[in-house]
GROMACS .gro file of C-alpha atoms in nm:
model
  175
    1MET     CA    1   0.000   0.000   0.000
    2THR     CA    2   0.126   0.353  -0.088
    3ASP     CA    3   0.093   0.669   0.115
    4ALA     CA    4  -0.165   0.813  -0.135
    5THR     CA    5  -0.424   0.545  -0.076
    6SER     CA    6  -0.602   0.441   0.238
    7GLY     CA    7  -0.672   0.094   0.351
    8ASP     CA    8  -1.003   0.068   0.162
    9GLY     CA    9  -0.850   0.148  -0.177
   10THR     CA   10  -0.954   0.518  -0.211
   11ARG     CA   11  -0.718   0.806  -0.249
   12ALA     CA   12  -0.674   1.041   0.046
   13GLY     CA   13  -0.867   1.372  -0.006
   14SER     CA   14  -1.045   1.252  -0.320
   15THR     CA   15  -1.417   1.207  -0.374
   16ALA     CA   16  -1.361   0.955  -0.652
   17GLN     CA   17  -1.473   0.595  -0.640
   18PRO     CA   18  -1.229   0.331  -0.514
   19THR     CA   19  -0.966   0.271  -0.780
   20GLY     CA   20  -0.926  -0.095  -0.731
   21GLY     CA   21  -1.286  -0.191  -0.794
   22ALA     CA   22  -1.309  -0.184  -1.176
   23LYS     CA   23  -1.473  -0.502  -1.309
   24GLY     CA   24  -1.353  -0.488  -1.656
   25PRO     CA   25  -1.231  -0.253  -1.925
   26ASP     CA   26  -1.573  -0.092  -1.986
   27GLU     CA   27  -1.615  -0.012  -1.618
   28LEU     CA   28  -1.265   0.131  -1.609
   29ARG     CA   29  -1.335   0.355  -1.913
   30ARG     CA   30  -1.652   0.482  -1.749
   31GLN     CA   31  -1.462   0.567  -1.431
   32ILE     CA   32  -1.194   0.746  -1.632
   33GLU     CA   33  -1.456   0.954  -1.818
   34GLN     CA   34  -1.627   1.044  -1.491
   35THR     CA   35  -1.296   1.146  -1.336
   36ARG     CA   36  -1.208   1.353  -1.644
   37SER     CA   37  -1.544   1.527  -1.627
   38GLU     CA   38  -1.503   1.608  -1.257
   39LEU     CA   39  -1.147   1.723  -1.318
   40GLY     CA   40  -1.265   1.944  -1.609
   41ASP     CA   41  -1.529   2.106  -1.385
   42THR     CA   42  -1.269   2.166  -1.114
   43VAL     CA   43  -1.020   2.317  -1.360
   44GLU     CA   44  -1.294   2.538  -1.506
   45GLU     CA   45  -1.390   2.661  -1.158
   46LEU     CA   46  -1.026   2.734  -1.072
   47ALA     CA   47  -0.976   2.912  -1.405
   48GLY     CA   48  -1.283   3.126  -1.333
   49ARG     CA   49  -1.143   3.221  -0.993
   50ALA     CA   50  -0.804   3.301  -1.143
   51ASP     CA   51  -0.953   3.514  -1.427
   52VAL     CA   52  -0.955   3.849  -1.248
   53LYS     CA   53  -1.008   4.045  -1.569
   54GLY     CA   54  -1.311   3.837  -1.664
   55ARG     CA   55  -1.460   3.867  -1.315
   56ALA     CA   56  -1.404   4.245  -1.324
   57LYS     CA   57  -1.581   4.269  -1.661
   58ALA     CA   58  -1.872   4.066  -1.529
   59ARG     CA   59  -1.893   4.286  -1.217
   60ALA     CA   60  -1.880   4.601  -1.434
   61ALA     CA   61  -2.160   4.470  -1.654
   62ASP     CA   62  -2.365   4.391  -1.344
   63LEU     CA   63  -2.308   4.741  -1.206
   64ARG     CA   64  -2.401   4.895  -1.544
   65ASP     CA   65  -2.728   4.701  -1.540
   66LYS     CA   66  -2.803   4.819  -1.186
   67ALA     CA   67  -2.719   5.180  -1.277
   68GLY     CA   68  -2.947   5.159  -1.581
   69ALA     CA   69  -3.231   5.026  -1.370
   70MET     CA   70  -3.176   5.301  -1.113
   71THR     CA   71  -3.173   5.564  -1.389
   72VAL     CA   72  -3.508   5.440  -1.517
   73GLN     CA   73  -3.647   5.443  -1.163
   74LEU     CA   74  -3.519   5.799  -1.099
   75ARG     CA   75  -3.663   5.925  -1.427
   76SER     CA   76  -3.996   5.771  -1.341
   77SER     CA   77  -3.989   5.932  -0.996
   78ALA     CA   78  -3.899   6.270  -1.146
   79ALA     CA   79  -4.180   6.244  -1.401
   80GLN     CA   80  -4.427   6.154  -1.128
   81ALA     CA   81  -4.310   6.448  -0.916
   82GLY     CA   82  -4.350   6.676  -1.217
   83HIS     CA   83  -4.705   6.557  -1.273
   84THR     CA   84  -4.784   6.612  -0.905
   85VAL     CA   85  -4.649   6.969  -0.914
   86GLN     CA   86  -4.837   7.040  -1.237
   87HIS     CA   87  -5.161   6.908  -1.085
   88ARG     CA   88  -5.118   7.119  -0.770
   89ALA     CA   89  -5.039   7.430  -0.974
   90SER     CA   90  -5.348   7.370  -1.187
   91ARG     CA   91  -5.564   7.336  -0.877
   92ALA     CA   92  -5.416   7.656  -0.732
   93GLY     CA   93  -5.485   7.838  -1.060
   94HIS     CA   94  -5.845   7.720  -1.064
   95SER     CA   95  -5.889   7.827  -0.703
   96ALA     CA   96  -5.749   8.174  -0.778
   97GLN     CA   97  -5.973   8.198  -1.084
   98GLU     CA   98  -6.281   8.109  -0.878
   99LYS     CA   99  -6.193   8.367  -0.611
  100ALA     CA  100  -6.141   8.636  -0.877
  101SER     CA  101  -6.472   8.545  -1.037
  102ARG     CA  102  -6.652   8.571  -0.701
  103ALA     CA  103  -6.485   8.906  -0.633
  104GLY     CA  104  -6.594   9.029  -0.978
  105HIS     CA  105  -6.952   8.923  -0.916
  106THR     CA  106  -6.950   9.093  -0.577
  107ALA     CA  107  -6.812   9.415  -0.730
  108GLN     CA  108  -7.069   9.400  -1.009
  109GLU     CA  109  -7.349   9.354  -0.758
  110LYS     CA  110  -7.229   9.646  -0.544
  111ALA     CA  111  -7.192   9.864  -0.855
  112GLY     CA  112  -7.549   9.778  -0.954
  113GLN     CA  113  -7.673   9.869  -0.607
  114ALA     CA  114  -7.480  10.196  -0.620
  115GLY     CA  115  -7.625  10.266  -0.965
  116TYR     CA  116  -7.977  10.212  -0.837
  117ALA     CA  117  -7.905  10.439  -0.541
  118VAL     CA  118  -7.770  10.715  -0.768
  119GLN     CA  119  -8.065  10.672  -1.003
  120GLY     CA  120  -8.303  10.707  -0.711
  121LYS     CA  121  -8.128  11.022  -0.585
  122ALA     CA  122  -8.129  11.170  -0.937
  123GLY     CA  123  -8.498  11.097  -0.966
  124GLN     CA  124  -8.565  11.266  -0.632
  125ALA     CA  125  -8.356  11.568  -0.737
  126GLY     CA  126  -8.541  11.583  -1.067
  127HIS     CA  127  -8.879  11.577  -0.891
  128ALA     CA  128  -8.763  11.844  -0.649
  129ALA     CA  129  -8.643  12.062  -0.936
  130GLU     CA  130  -8.966  12.003  -1.121
  131ARG     CA  131  -9.167  12.124  -0.823
  132ARG     CA  132  -8.965  12.446  -0.816
  133VAL     CA  133  -9.011  12.522  -1.189
  134PRO     CA  134  -9.282  12.783  -1.253
  135GLY     CA  135  -9.603  12.669  -1.411
  136ARG     CA  136  -9.535  12.817  -1.759
  137ALA     CA  137  -9.198  12.655  -1.789
  138ARG     CA  138  -9.345  12.328  -1.670
  139GLY     CA  139  -9.587  12.335  -1.959
  140ALA     CA  140  -9.303  12.396  -2.206
  141VAL     CA  141  -9.107  12.106  -2.063
  142GLU     CA  142  -9.409  11.877  -2.092
  143ALA     CA  143  -9.461  11.989  -2.452
  144GLY     CA  144  -9.093  11.912  -2.525
  145ARG     CA  145  -9.137  11.564  -2.381
  146ARG     CA  146  -9.439  11.500  -2.599
  147HIS     CA  147  -9.274  11.642  -2.916
  148PRO     CA  148  -8.899  11.579  -2.893
  149ARG     CA  149  -8.846  11.640  -3.264
  150ALA     CA  150  -8.972  11.999  -3.238
  151VAL     CA  151  -8.742  12.063  -2.942
  152LEU     CA  152  -8.449  11.924  -3.142
  153VAL     CA  153  -8.526  12.153  -3.438
  154ALA     CA  154  -8.560  12.455  -3.209
  155ALA     CA  155  -8.231  12.370  -3.038
  156ALA     CA  156  -8.058  12.334  -3.375
  157ALA     CA  157  -8.194  12.674  -3.486
  158ALA     CA  158  -8.076  12.837  -3.164
  159GLY     CA  159  -7.734  12.675  -3.208
  160ALA     CA  160  -7.713  12.809  -3.564
  161VAL     CA  161  -7.796  13.164  -3.446
  162VAL     CA  162  -7.531  13.144  -3.175
  163ALA     CA  163  -7.273  13.005  -3.420
  164ALA     CA  164  -7.348  13.285  -3.669
  165GLY     CA  165  -7.299  13.543  -3.395
  166VAL     CA  166  -6.967  13.394  -3.294
  167LEU     CA  167  -6.843  13.388  -3.653
  168ARG     CA  168  -6.953  13.745  -3.708
  169ARG     CA  169  -6.761  13.864  -3.404
  170ARG     CA  170  -6.449  13.685  -3.515
  171ARG     CA  171  -6.459  13.847  -3.858
  172HIS     CA  172  -6.555  14.200  -3.765
  173GLY     CA  173  -6.425  14.217  -3.412
  174PRO     CA  174  -6.624  14.334  -3.114
  175CYS     CA  175  -6.872  14.611  -3.203
   0.00000   0.00000   0.00000
């Protein structure tokens, strides 16, 4: 017995089947193929661990993928925040518009009330002035109301007389 094998026929530190138990050439070939396969896997694993450049490239690709995913997530978050701000600004604009509209209606209502008040005061002043007008003049005013065209013609004639007098003074000077 050698120092590499134990008493049961297996190698020390190996997971392989006992070497002395092959029952023919076919069995031995199968064991050799299995050992080669296991050895190939082990060599491949060791080569992967020793390939620092390859591992670094794989890590860089993984980090690029993660960065891309994070970029997409950040863009989505920014877009959502933008939509939220836009919605809030729109609501604030509508609120301001409603308040301005209410203020306009209130001002319009108060202006209407003031107009009615002024109209009422003017009517009262007109009635008071009418009571103070002498009876003859009151008749002339009533006639003017009934025949506004005649009043207009009379006013135009009076305006023409006044205009002729003004023109005459300008041409000939004061008399």
